[in-house]
Amino acid sequence: MRITMDLVKEIQRLKKEKNAVILAHYYQVPEIQDIADYVGDSLGLSQKAAETDADIIVFAGVHFMAETAKILNPSKTVVLPDLNAGCSLADSCPPEDFAAFTKKHPDHVVITYVNCSAEIKALSDIVCTSSNALKIVQSIPKETPIIFAPDRNLGQYIINETGRDMLLWDGSCIVHEAFSIDKLIELHKKYPEHKIIAHPESETHILDTAAYIGSTSGMINFVREHANEKFIVATEAGILHKMQEEMPNTELIPAPAKEDNTCACSECHFMKMNTMQKLYDCLLNESPQIDVDEKIRKRALLPIERMLELSK
C-alpha cells in the first residue's frame, strides 16, 4: 500500500500536538509499524503502556491490547483505530462460561493469557504473555493446581515444558491453527536448510517441527542471534517486516496456511483492519475510545500488575 508523505506528516504533527504515543504490535501492517513509537509483543506493549507519560495512547493492535492499556492508564485517553479489531482467541472464552468454570475449581490458581477480555482478566489471579508464560507458571508452587486459559495450545506447550498438570480452557487462535502441517513439511523438503521457528500458540504437531519456539519478540531475537541462517517462520506474517528490517540479508519464508490466499501465509484479519487512514482519524478525533467498567478495571489490574512485577 502506498502512503502519502502528507498523511505520515499529519500523524506526526498530531502526535506532537496532543502528546500522544503510538504503540503497535508486530502483526500490524508495515507502514503502521514504521510510524509507531514502539513496536512489540504483548508483554513489551503492556510494559510501555504502564510507563508512558503521554496523554493519549493510540493502540495499533486489537481490542484486548487497547483494553489492557486502559486498565493500566484509567486517566489517559486510549484509542483504537478500528473498534472492530477483535481477537478469535479472546472470543473463544466468554466471561459467563469462564466464571462458571472457575467456580467448579475454587482451589485452582487462575492464570490467563493476556489475549483475553478485561472481564476474563478480572476473574484471574495472574496474567501472562507468551514471553513469560513459563516463568509465571513456574512461580506457582508445584502442589497448587492451576487453571490456564484461554489458549489450549499455549497451555499444552507449557505442560510439556514444565510437567505441570494444568486444567486447560478449550480456546485457540484461528491464525496459529491455520498452518498446514502437510504444506510445511513439503516446504521444508524444498528448503531443508531453513530452520522452522514457531509461536507456542501453534498446534503441537507444528511445534514438534520447530528448531525454536518462542513469543514474537523471542522469535525476532532468535533470528537476530542467528542472522546467517535461514528460517521458515510459523506465526502471523506481519512479524516478517520487523525481522527483515533488522536482518535484511537473512532469508525468511512464512509458514504456509491451510487455505489458499494472496500471500499463501497466515494473517490475522483483525490485526490488518487498522490502516494509516484510520490511525490518522482516531488521533484527530480522539475516537473510538476504549472504556472499561471501573469495578472490572480494578479487579483486572491486580493480575496484570502481578505479571509486570514478575517480568522485571
PDB file of N, CA and C in Angstrom, residues 1-8 29-32 275-277:
ATOM      1  N   MET A   1       0.839  -1.198   0.000  1.00  0.00           N
ATOM      2  CA  MET A   1       0.000   0.000   0.000  1.00  0.00           C
ATOM      3  C   MET A   1       0.874   1.247   0.000  1.00  0.00           C
ATOM      4  N   ARG A   2       0.570   2.200  -0.887  1.00  0.00           N
ATOM      5  CA  ARG A   2       1.352   3.427  -0.966  1.00  0.00           C
ATOM      6  C   ARG A   2       0.750   4.475  -0.032  1.00  0.00           C
ATOM      7  N   ILE A   3       1.583   5.037   0.826  1.00  0.00           N
ATOM      8  CA  ILE A   3       1.123   6.037   1.777  1.00  0.00           C
ATOM      9  C   ILE A   3       1.744   7.377   1.413  1.00  0.00           C
ATOM     10  N   THR A   4       0.914   8.422   1.315  1.00  0.00           N
ATOM     11  CA  THR A   4       1.460   9.731   1.005  1.00  0.00           C
ATOM     12  C   THR A   4       2.211  10.281   2.204  1.00  0.00           C
ATOM     13  N   MET A   5       3.245  11.070   1.918  1.00  0.00           N
ATOM     14  CA  MET A   5       4.020  11.684   2.994  1.00  0.00           C
ATOM     15  C   MET A   5       3.168  12.651   3.803  1.00  0.00           C
ATOM     16  N   ASP A   6       2.138  13.261   3.168  1.00  0.00           N
ATOM     17  CA  ASP A   6       1.269  14.187   3.889  1.00  0.00           C
ATOM     18  C   ASP A   6       0.583  13.497   5.056  1.00  0.00           C
ATOM     19  N   LEU A   7       0.093  12.269   4.845  1.00  0.00           N
ATOM     20  CA  LEU A   7      -0.586  11.531   5.903  1.00  0.00           C
ATOM     21  C   LEU A   7       0.388  11.200   7.026  1.00  0.00           C
ATOM     22  N   VAL A   8       1.584  10.781   6.681  1.00  0.00           N
ATOM     23  CA  VAL A   8       2.612  10.498   7.690  1.00  0.00           C
ATOM     24  C   VAL A   8       2.929  11.758   8.481  1.00  0.00           C
ATOM     25  N   VAL A  29       0.270  -3.759   9.857  1.00  0.00           N
ATOM     26  CA  VAL A  29       0.814  -3.552   8.511  1.00  0.00           C
ATOM     27  C   VAL A  29       2.117  -2.766   8.616  1.00  0.00           C
ATOM     28  N   PRO A  30       3.048  -2.964   7.683  1.00  0.00           N
ATOM     29  CA  PRO A  30       4.381  -2.344   7.783  1.00  0.00           C
ATOM     30  C   PRO A  30       4.376  -0.836   7.988  1.00  0.00           C
ATOM     31  N   GLU A  31       3.498  -0.100   7.291  1.00  0.00           N
ATOM     32  CA  GLU A  31       3.523   1.355   7.401  1.00  0.00           C
ATOM     33  C   GLU A  31       3.140   1.832   8.800  1.00  0.00           C
ATOM     34  N   ILE A  32       2.288   1.076   9.493  1.00  0.00           N
ATOM     35  CA  ILE A  32       1.954   1.425  10.880  1.00  0.00           C
ATOM     36  C   ILE A  32       3.137   1.104  11.797  1.00  0.00           C
ATOM     37  N   THR A 275      -5.559   0.726   9.600  1.00  0.00           N
ATOM     38  CA  THR A 275      -4.865   1.303   8.452  1.00  0.00           C
ATOM     39  C   THR A 275      -4.294   2.662   8.846  1.00  0.00           C
ATOM     40  N   MET A 276      -3.449   3.208   7.995  1.00  0.00           N
ATOM     41  CA  MET A 276      -2.893   4.530   8.275  1.00  0.00           C
ATOM     42  C   MET A 276      -3.996   5.593   8.307  1.00  0.00           C
ATOM     43  N   GLN A 277      -4.977   5.490   7.429  1.00  0.00           N
ATOM     44  CA  GLN A 277      -6.071   6.462   7.438  1.00  0.00           C
ATOM     45  C   GLN A 277      -6.851   6.387   8.745  1.00  0.00           C
TER      46      GLN A 277
END
